[in-house]
Structure formats: C-alpha cells, structure tokens
Coordinates of C-alpha atoms in Angstrom, one line a residue:
M1 CA -16.8 -5.9 17.6
P2 CA -13.5 -5.3 20.0
R3 CA -13.1 -1.4 20.6
S4 CA -9.9 -1.2 19.8
V5 CA -10.2 -3.0 16.7
L6 CA -13.8 -0.5 15.8
E7 CA -10.7 2.1 16.5
L8 CA -8.1 1.2 14.3
R9 CA -10.3 0.8 11.5
E10 CA -11.9 4.2 11.5
F11 CA -8.2 5.2 11.8
V12 CA -7.0 3.5 9.2
S13 CA -10.0 4.3 6.9
S14 CA -9.0 8.4 7.4
H15 CA -5.5 7.6 6.9
A16 CA -4.4 6.0 3.7
E17 CA -0.3 6.8 4.6
W18 CA -0.4 3.5 6.6
S19 CA -3.4 1.4 5.2
T20 CA -2.2 1.7 1.4
P21 CA 0.6 4.5 2.2
S22 CA -0.7 7.4 0.4
T23 CA -2.5 6.1 -2.8
G24 CA -3.5 7.6 -5.7
A25 CA -1.9 9.4 -8.6
T26 CA 0.4 11.4 -6.2
G27 CA 0.3 9.2 -3.7
Y28 CA 3.2 7.0 -2.8
I29 CA 2.1 3.6 -3.9
G30 CA -0.3 5.2 -7.0
G31 CA 2.2 7.6 -8.2
D32 CA 5.3 4.7 -8.3
A33 CA 2.7 2.3 -10.0
L34 CA 1.7 5.1 -12.6
Y35 CA 5.0 5.7 -13.3
R36 CA 6.1 2.4 -14.0
L37 CA 2.9 2.0 -16.0
M38 CA 3.8 5.2 -18.2
R39 CA 6.5 2.9 -19.0
S40 CA 5.4 0.0 -19.8
T41 CA 5.6 -1.7 -23.4
Q42 CA 1.8 -1.1 -23.9
Q43 CA 0.0 2.1 -24.5
Y44 CA -2.8 3.3 -22.1
E45 CA -4.7 6.7 -22.2
V46 CA -4.6 7.7 -18.5
A47 CA -7.1 9.7 -16.8
A48 CA -6.8 10.8 -13.2
L49 CA -8.9 11.9 -10.1
V50 CA -7.5 14.8 -8.4
R51 CA -8.9 16.7 -5.3
S52 CA -6.9 19.7 -6.2
S53 CA -5.3 22.3 -9.3
E54 CA -2.1 21.5 -7.1
K55 CA -2.7 17.8 -7.1
G56 CA -3.3 18.1 -11.2
A57 CA -0.4 20.5 -11.1
Q58 CA 2.0 17.5 -10.3
V59 CA 0.3 15.2 -11.8
A60 CA 0.4 17.0 -15.4
S61 CA 3.9 18.1 -15.1
Q62 CA 5.2 14.4 -15.0
Y63 CA 2.6 13.1 -17.5
P64 CA 1.3 15.7 -19.8
T65 CA -1.0 13.5 -21.6
I66 CA -3.4 12.4 -18.8
R67 CA -6.3 13.6 -18.5
L68 CA -7.7 15.1 -15.0
V69 CA -11.0 14.5 -13.5
Y70 CA -11.4 16.6 -10.3
G71 CA -13.2 15.2 -7.2
D72 CA -12.8 12.9 -4.5
L73 CA -13.6 9.6 -3.6
D74 CA -17.2 11.0 -2.4
S75 CA -17.9 11.7 -6.1
A76 CA -19.6 9.3 -6.6
E77 CA -21.7 10.0 -9.7
A78 CA -18.4 11.0 -11.2
L79 CA -16.6 7.6 -10.2
E80 CA -19.6 5.7 -11.4
E81 CA -19.4 7.4 -14.7
E82 CA -15.6 6.7 -15.1
A83 CA -16.3 3.2 -14.5
R84 CA -18.8 2.6 -16.7
K85 CA -16.4 3.8 -19.4
A86 CA -13.5 1.6 -18.1
D87 CA -11.7 -1.2 -19.2
I88 CA -9.5 -1.6 -15.8
V89 CA -10.1 0.1 -12.5
L90 CA -7.1 0.2 -10.3
R91 CA -9.2 1.2 -6.9
G92 CA -6.6 3.0 -4.6
C93 CA -4.5 3.4 -6.9
L94 CA -5.1 4.2 -10.6
M95 CA -8.1 3.2 -12.8
I96 CA -7.9 1.9 -16.5
P97 CA -11.3 3.5 -18.6
K98 CA -12.8 4.0 -22.7
P99 CA -11.0 2.2 -25.7
Y100 CA -8.4 3.2 -27.0
R101 CA -6.3 1.8 -29.3
T102 CA -2.3 1.2 -29.2
I103 CA -0.4 1.0 -32.5
F104 CA 1.7 -2.0 -31.6
A105 CA 2.5 -4.4 -34.5
T106 CA 0.2 -6.9 -34.2
A107 CA -2.3 -6.2 -31.3
L108 CA -4.8 -3.4 -30.6
A109 CA -5.0 -2.9 -26.5
D110 CA -8.0 -1.2 -25.8
I111 CA -7.3 0.5 -22.6
Y112 CA -8.3 3.9 -20.7
A113 CA -7.1 4.0 -17.4
F114 CA -8.3 6.6 -14.5
A115 CA -6.3 7.1 -11.5
D116 CA -8.1 7.7 -8.3
C117 CA -6.2 9.5 -5.6
A118 CA -8.1 8.6 -1.9
N119 CA -7.7 5.8 0.4
A120 CA -8.1 2.1 -0.6
D121 CA -10.9 1.8 2.4
H122 CA -13.7 4.3 1.4
V123 CA -17.2 2.8 1.4
V124 CA -18.7 5.1 -0.8
G125 CA -15.7 5.2 -3.6
A126 CA -15.9 1.2 -3.8
E127 CA -19.2 0.8 -4.4
A128 CA -19.4 3.5 -7.1
L129 CA -16.5 2.3 -8.7
T130 CA -18.4 -1.7 -8.7
K131 CA -21.4 -0.2 -10.1
G132 CA -20.3 1.5 -12.9
L133 CA -18.3 -1.8 -13.7
A134 CA -21.3 -4.0 -13.4
A135 CA -22.6 -2.2 -16.6
H136 CA -19.9 -3.6 -18.7
A137 CA -21.4 -6.6 -21.1
S138 CA -20.3 -9.9 -19.8
D139 CA -18.7 -10.4 -23.2
R140 CA -16.3 -7.3 -22.4
P141 CA -16.3 -7.3 -18.5
G142 CA -14.7 -4.6 -16.4
Y143 CA -11.6 -5.3 -14.4
I144 CA -10.8 -3.7 -10.9
I145 CA -7.5 -4.0 -9.1
H146 CA -8.1 -2.7 -5.7
T147 CA -5.6 -2.2 -3.0
S148 CA -5.8 -3.2 0.6
G149 CA -3.0 -4.3 2.7
T150 CA -1.5 -6.8 5.2
G151 CA -3.0 -4.3 8.1
V152 CA -6.1 -6.8 7.5
L153 CA -4.0 -9.5 9.5
L154 CA -3.6 -7.5 12.6
F155 CA -6.7 -8.4 13.9
A156 CA -5.7 -11.2 15.9
D157 CA -3.6 -9.0 18.3
I158 CA -5.3 -6.2 18.3
E159 CA -8.1 -8.2 19.7
R160 CA -6.4 -10.0 22.2
Q161 CA -4.2 -6.3 22.8
I162 CA -1.2 -8.5 22.8
F163 CA 2.1 -6.5 21.2
G164 CA 5.7 -6.8 20.7
E165 CA 5.3 -10.9 21.2
A166 CA 5.7 -13.1 18.0
S167 CA 2.8 -15.3 16.3
E168 CA 3.6 -18.6 14.5
K169 CA -0.1 -17.6 12.2
I170 CA 1.4 -17.6 8.5
Y171 CA -1.2 -16.9 6.1
N172 CA -1.3 -17.7 2.2
D173 CA -2.7 -16.8 -1.0
W174 CA -2.6 -20.0 -2.8
D175 CA -3.8 -22.7 -0.7
D176 CA -5.3 -20.7 1.9
V177 CA -6.8 -18.0 0.2
S178 CA -10.3 -19.0 1.2
E179 CA -9.3 -18.3 4.9
V180 CA -8.0 -15.0 3.6
T181 CA -10.8 -14.2 2.4
S182 CA -13.2 -14.5 4.9
I183 CA -11.3 -13.6 8.2
P184 CA -13.8 -11.4 10.8
D185 CA -15.4 -8.4 9.6
F186 CA -13.7 -6.2 12.2
A187 CA -10.7 -6.7 10.7
P188 CA -9.2 -3.4 9.2
H189 CA -9.6 -3.2 5.7
R190 CA -12.1 -5.8 5.7
N191 CA -15.4 -4.0 4.7
V192 CA -14.1 -2.4 1.7
D193 CA -12.3 -5.8 0.6
K194 CA -16.1 -7.4 1.2
I195 CA -17.5 -5.1 -1.7
I196 CA -14.9 -5.7 -4.3
L197 CA -15.1 -9.6 -3.7
A198 CA -19.0 -9.1 -4.1
S199 CA -18.8 -7.7 -7.6
G200 CA -17.6 -10.6 -9.1
S201 CA -19.7 -11.8 -11.8
S202 CA -19.4 -12.0 -15.6
N203 CA -19.8 -8.4 -15.9
V204 CA -16.8 -7.4 -13.2
K205 CA -13.2 -9.1 -12.5
P206 CA -11.9 -8.0 -9.2
A207 CA -8.4 -8.7 -7.9
I208 CA -7.1 -7.6 -4.3
V209 CA -3.2 -6.8 -4.4
C210 CA -2.4 -7.1 -0.6
P211 CA 0.9 -5.1 0.4
P212 CA 2.8 -5.2 3.6
T213 CA 5.6 -3.0 5.0
I214 CA 6.5 -0.8 2.0
Y215 CA 9.9 0.6 1.7
G216 CA 11.5 2.7 -0.4
Q217 CA 11.4 6.1 -2.1
G218 CA 8.3 6.4 -4.7
R219 CA 9.1 7.5 -8.3
G220 CA 5.6 9.4 -8.6
P221 CA 4.8 13.1 -9.3
G222 CA 3.5 13.9 -5.3
N223 CA 4.2 11.7 -1.9
Q224 CA 7.6 9.7 -2.0
R225 CA 7.6 8.9 1.5
S226 CA 6.6 5.4 3.2
H227 CA 5.0 5.1 6.3
Q228 CA 6.2 2.1 9.3
L229 CA 9.9 3.0 8.4
P230 CA 10.0 6.5 7.9
E231 CA 7.7 6.9 11.2
L232 CA 10.1 4.4 13.3
S233 CA 13.1 6.6 12.0
R234 CA 11.2 10.1 13.1
C235 CA 10.5 8.9 16.5
T236 CA 14.0 7.5 16.7
L237 CA 15.5 11.1 16.0
E238 CA 13.2 12.8 18.1
K239 CA 13.8 10.6 21.0
G240 CA 17.6 10.2 20.9
H241 CA 17.3 6.4 21.3
G242 CA 15.5 3.4 19.4
I243 CA 11.9 2.8 19.9
Q244 CA 10.7 -0.6 20.6
V245 CA 7.1 -2.0 21.0
G246 CA 6.8 -4.6 23.9
A247 CA 9.4 -7.6 23.7
G248 CA 10.2 -6.6 20.0
K249 CA 9.3 -10.3 18.9
A250 CA 6.3 -8.9 16.1
Y251 CA 7.1 -10.1 12.6
W252 CA 5.9 -8.4 9.5
T253 CA 6.8 -8.8 5.7
N254 CA 7.7 -6.3 3.4
V255 CA 8.2 -5.3 -0.1
H256 CA 10.1 -2.4 -1.9
V257 CA 8.0 -0.1 -3.5
H258 CA 9.1 -0.8 -7.1
D259 CA 8.7 -4.2 -6.6
L260 CA 5.0 -3.6 -5.8
S261 CA 4.5 -1.5 -9.0
E262 CA 5.7 -4.5 -10.7
V263 CA 2.5 -6.5 -9.7
F264 CA 0.1 -3.8 -10.3
V265 CA 1.3 -3.6 -14.1
A266 CA 1.5 -7.4 -14.6
L267 CA -2.3 -7.4 -13.2
V268 CA -2.7 -4.4 -15.4
E269 CA -1.6 -6.0 -19.0
A270 CA -3.2 -9.5 -17.8
A271 CA -6.2 -7.5 -17.4
A272 CA -5.7 -5.9 -20.8
A273 CA -5.3 -9.3 -22.6
G274 CA -8.8 -10.4 -21.3
G275 CA -7.8 -11.8 -17.7
G276 CA -4.7 -13.4 -18.8
N277 CA -3.0 -16.1 -16.5
A278 CA -4.2 -14.1 -13.6
S279 CA -6.8 -15.6 -10.7
W280 CA -9.9 -12.8 -10.6
G281 CA -13.2 -13.3 -8.3
A282 CA -12.9 -15.2 -5.0
E283 CA -9.2 -16.2 -5.9
G284 CA -8.0 -13.2 -7.3
Y285 CA -6.0 -12.6 -4.1
Y286 CA -2.3 -11.0 -4.2
F287 CA 0.1 -10.8 -1.5
T288 CA 3.1 -9.0 -2.2
E289 CA 5.8 -9.8 0.5
N290 CA 9.4 -10.4 -0.1
G291 CA 10.8 -11.8 2.7
E292 CA 9.9 -10.8 6.7
H293 CA 11.4 -8.7 9.5
V294 CA 11.1 -8.8 13.2
W295 CA 10.3 -4.8 14.2
G296 CA 12.7 -5.4 17.5
E297 CA 15.9 -6.0 15.0
I298 CA 14.2 -3.4 12.8
S299 CA 14.6 -1.1 15.7
K300 CA 17.9 -1.7 16.7
A301 CA 19.2 -1.0 12.6
V302 CA 17.6 2.5 12.9
A303 CA 19.3 3.7 16.2
S304 CA 22.2 1.9 14.8
A305 CA 22.1 3.8 11.4
A306 CA 21.0 7.3 13.4
H307 CA 23.7 6.8 15.9
K308 CA 26.5 6.1 12.9
Q309 CA 25.4 9.1 11.3
G310 CA 25.8 11.3 14.3
F311 CA 21.9 12.4 14.6
I312 CA 21.7 10.4 18.6
L313 CA 24.2 9.8 20.8
S314 CA 24.4 6.1 21.3
D315 CA 22.2 3.0 19.9
K316 CA 20.5 2.4 22.6
V317 CA 17.1 1.2 21.9
E318 CA 14.4 1.5 25.0
T319 CA 11.0 -0.2 25.5
H320 CA 8.0 2.4 26.2
S321 CA 4.6 1.4 27.0
D322 CA 1.6 1.2 24.8
E323 CA 0.3 4.6 25.6
E324 CA 3.9 6.5 24.9
I325 CA 4.3 4.3 21.9
N326 CA 0.8 5.4 20.8
K327 CA 1.5 9.3 21.7
M328 CA 4.5 8.9 19.7
C329 CA 2.6 7.9 16.0
Q330 CA -0.7 6.6 16.2
F331 CA -1.1 3.4 16.5
G332 CA 2.1 2.4 16.3
T333 CA 1.6 -0.2 18.9
A334 CA -0.4 -2.2 15.7
L335 CA 2.2 -0.4 13.2
W336 CA 5.5 -1.7 15.3
G337 CA 4.2 -4.9 17.3
A338 CA 1.3 -6.8 16.0
N339 CA 2.1 -9.5 13.6
S340 CA 1.3 -9.6 10.4
R341 CA 2.5 -12.3 8.6
C342 CA 2.2 -14.2 4.8
R343 CA 3.5 -15.5 1.9
A344 CA 2.9 -14.2 -1.8
I345 CA 2.8 -17.3 -3.4
R346 CA 0.0 -16.3 -6.3
A347 CA 1.9 -13.3 -7.9
R348 CA 5.1 -15.4 -8.1
K349 CA 3.0 -18.5 -9.6
L350 CA 0.7 -16.6 -12.0
L351 CA 2.6 -13.5 -12.8
G352 CA 6.0 -14.5 -12.8
W353 CA 6.7 -11.9 -10.2
S354 CA 10.4 -12.0 -9.1
P355 CA 11.0 -9.2 -6.8
K356 CA 14.5 -7.3 -7.1
G357 CA 14.4 -4.8 -4.7
R358 CA 17.2 -4.2 -2.0
S359 CA 16.1 -5.3 1.3
I360 CA 14.6 -3.2 4.1
E361 CA 18.1 -3.7 6.1
E362 CA 19.4 -1.9 3.3
E363 CA 17.2 0.5 2.8
I364 CA 17.4 1.7 6.9
P365 CA 20.3 4.1 6.5
D366 CA 18.8 6.1 4.1
T367 CA 16.0 6.3 5.2
V368 CA 17.3 7.2 8.8
A369 CA 18.9 10.1 6.5
S370 CA 16.0 11.0 4.6
E371 CA 14.0 11.6 7.8
A372 CA 17.0 13.4 9.4
D373 CA 16.9 15.8 6.3
L374 CA 13.0 16.4 6.7
R375 CA 13.1 17.0 10.3
G376 CA 16.1 19.1 10.3
F377 CA 18.4 17.1 12.2
V378 CA 21.2 17.5 9.4
K379 CA 21.6 21.0 10.0
H380 CA 21.0 21.3 13.5
H381 CA 23.7 18.5 13.4
A382 CA 25.9 20.3 11.6
A383 CA 25.6 23.4 13.9
K384 CA 26.4 21.3 16.7
V385 CA 29.6 20.0 15.4
T386 CA 30.9 23.6 14.4
G387 CA 29.5 25.5 17.4

C-alpha cells in the first residue's frame, strides 16, 4: 500500500470532519439529517449515541423525546445490542431500532431510530453494528445506511502524488456501480465500506451513501460547519490571499447539506416500507452530487468574496507548494488538489431525489463571512477601519 494513501486513510479515520464531516446526532451531516428526519411525515422513536452529557444535552434540548445512549463507537457491546433491536441503522449518521407504532391513518410503521455520533470509518463500530443486525430474522431484516464519502475516489491522484491537475475519470453509481464497489483496498473509506457491503444477506440489507464536498449551514443541535470550503476560506483570510494547489484544475463534485439529508430520509422511508424502490446490497451505493466544481475557480471566488467584504487587501490567488498547503490544512493537497468526480444517478432514478439547494458558488460569500466572524476578522477589520 502506498505510504501516502495509508497516511491519508489513517487521518480520515480519525477526522470525521472531512471524511463524513462531523457525523452523528450532534455532527454536521448527522445533525442535519436528524433535523429533517424528525420533521418527516412518518414518526420515529429515536435513540442517539452520545459521548458525553454535554453532547446529550445538545440533542435533548432540541429533541426531548430522543432516548440517549452514552458511549462511542468503541462501545461494541452496546452498539451490537442496539443494532439487534434496530429496524434501521444509519451508520455514521443516525440509526433506527425497536418496533414503534406510528398513529397515521392506515399504516403502522415499525421504526426506532438510534443516532451514532462518531465517524463513519470506525471498524469496530461497523463490525458491532452489522453483527447486531445479523441477528434479525430473514422475514424482518435489519437495514443499515452507511455514510461514506467521495474521498474514496482520491486514491489514484494520491498514489501518483499528482495534485492540482484535472482527471477525465468520472465514476457513476448506476452502470458502473461494480467498479465503484471494487476500488483498491487502500483507498480512503474502503476498509469500512467493505464491512458494510459484506454484511448483505437475507438478514441484513445495506446501503452506502457517498457524499462529495458538502456545503451550507447545517440545522442540527451541534456542529453546523462543513470542512472543505470553510477551511479554504479560513486559509485565505489568514494568508491574506487566495490559496491554490498546483494548477488549480482538480475537480470535485458537491452537494448542499440540506439536499444530502433528503437522500437519508428517502432511504429511511424506503427501509420502513420493507425496502421500497431503493437498491440494497451490492448495488445499494448512492453518490449524492448536484454538480461539480474546479478548485482553482473556487479559490478565485473565495478570494474575491474576502476582498469585496474587506477582509483581505486584494483578490489575488497564489499557488503554494504541497508542503505549505498541508501545513495550512492537514491533507489540504488532497482536499483541494486531488480529483473526486462522480455522477449521482441511483438516487435520482430510484428515490426521486431532486436537489434544490443553492450552488456552492452562491454559498461562498456567506461561508467567507461566517469564517471571518468565527476567527475574529470582522471585529479586527472594524477596528482597523475606525482606528
């Protein structure tokens, strides 16, 4: 296994903020999905795995009916037990166990939700959850919806150590799904993706949701900040100019966090209906893109927004060495310089997914302003103007 790829996967496994940006009930992806799920026309009995009383209080303040389970993804016995009771597990985001009758007119939905607030690359947690679900009877299988990420597609550029150049390779989750689910084992996320896919049986029905660059403000009870775009904005503000990796030609796809949550809800509803129209098992792989961007163009837009808002003196963009980029932001060369290109066909075809969020380009001014406020640049700038 190439050393650079090994190091990246180890980093991803311990930094959920960009692998599946801060997953869990109080995290970015999981918090927003929980917000949307709790406002679904269906009713769910939800339990959330939380690491501390502080995190528990955040969840309880917004969702007082949620049952809190204290622990983390190393709490294998607890996870296995919760998954054994679960009808649906949203791994790396939310999870849904024990029968609970909703009181809608003509149907009873047996759903109980369990929210896991740790990252989606945790092997012990994945093994415990799939083991618990395997205890289900085949006439009432358990469903697991796992959050991966299109960082899994970075492996080729990282292996070659080529950053900032365009790639023509575009994956899709429909005609080429078998290629996506058989990429090299050293790719980021791949180790846990394999555990989830291998769990497929008459007792366990897995699906993998694979988001790209996620942007927009989350609606959850905890972290509402994504990673790639805010970090690029932070570095731009701190350096006083735009930041670019290499020639700035690398592509990523992107999705608004609110649109991403619609995919989770659609899959939960499909699972609640006994699988619905969704694919599960070997073909249950869902990219969630709503367009793509070139990182060099995003760098220019971030610098322009920061300049127009008065936080930096010019809108110039400078290319930095790989070493300098990675000092600014760990693995920034991969985040903003490796290619991750895909097409989300399956969710559109089978789930009727129709993303409606504003574009990443439209989001940039607000992200820059938010980062400036978070880092104290607003106050600093005002002091300079008045002083």
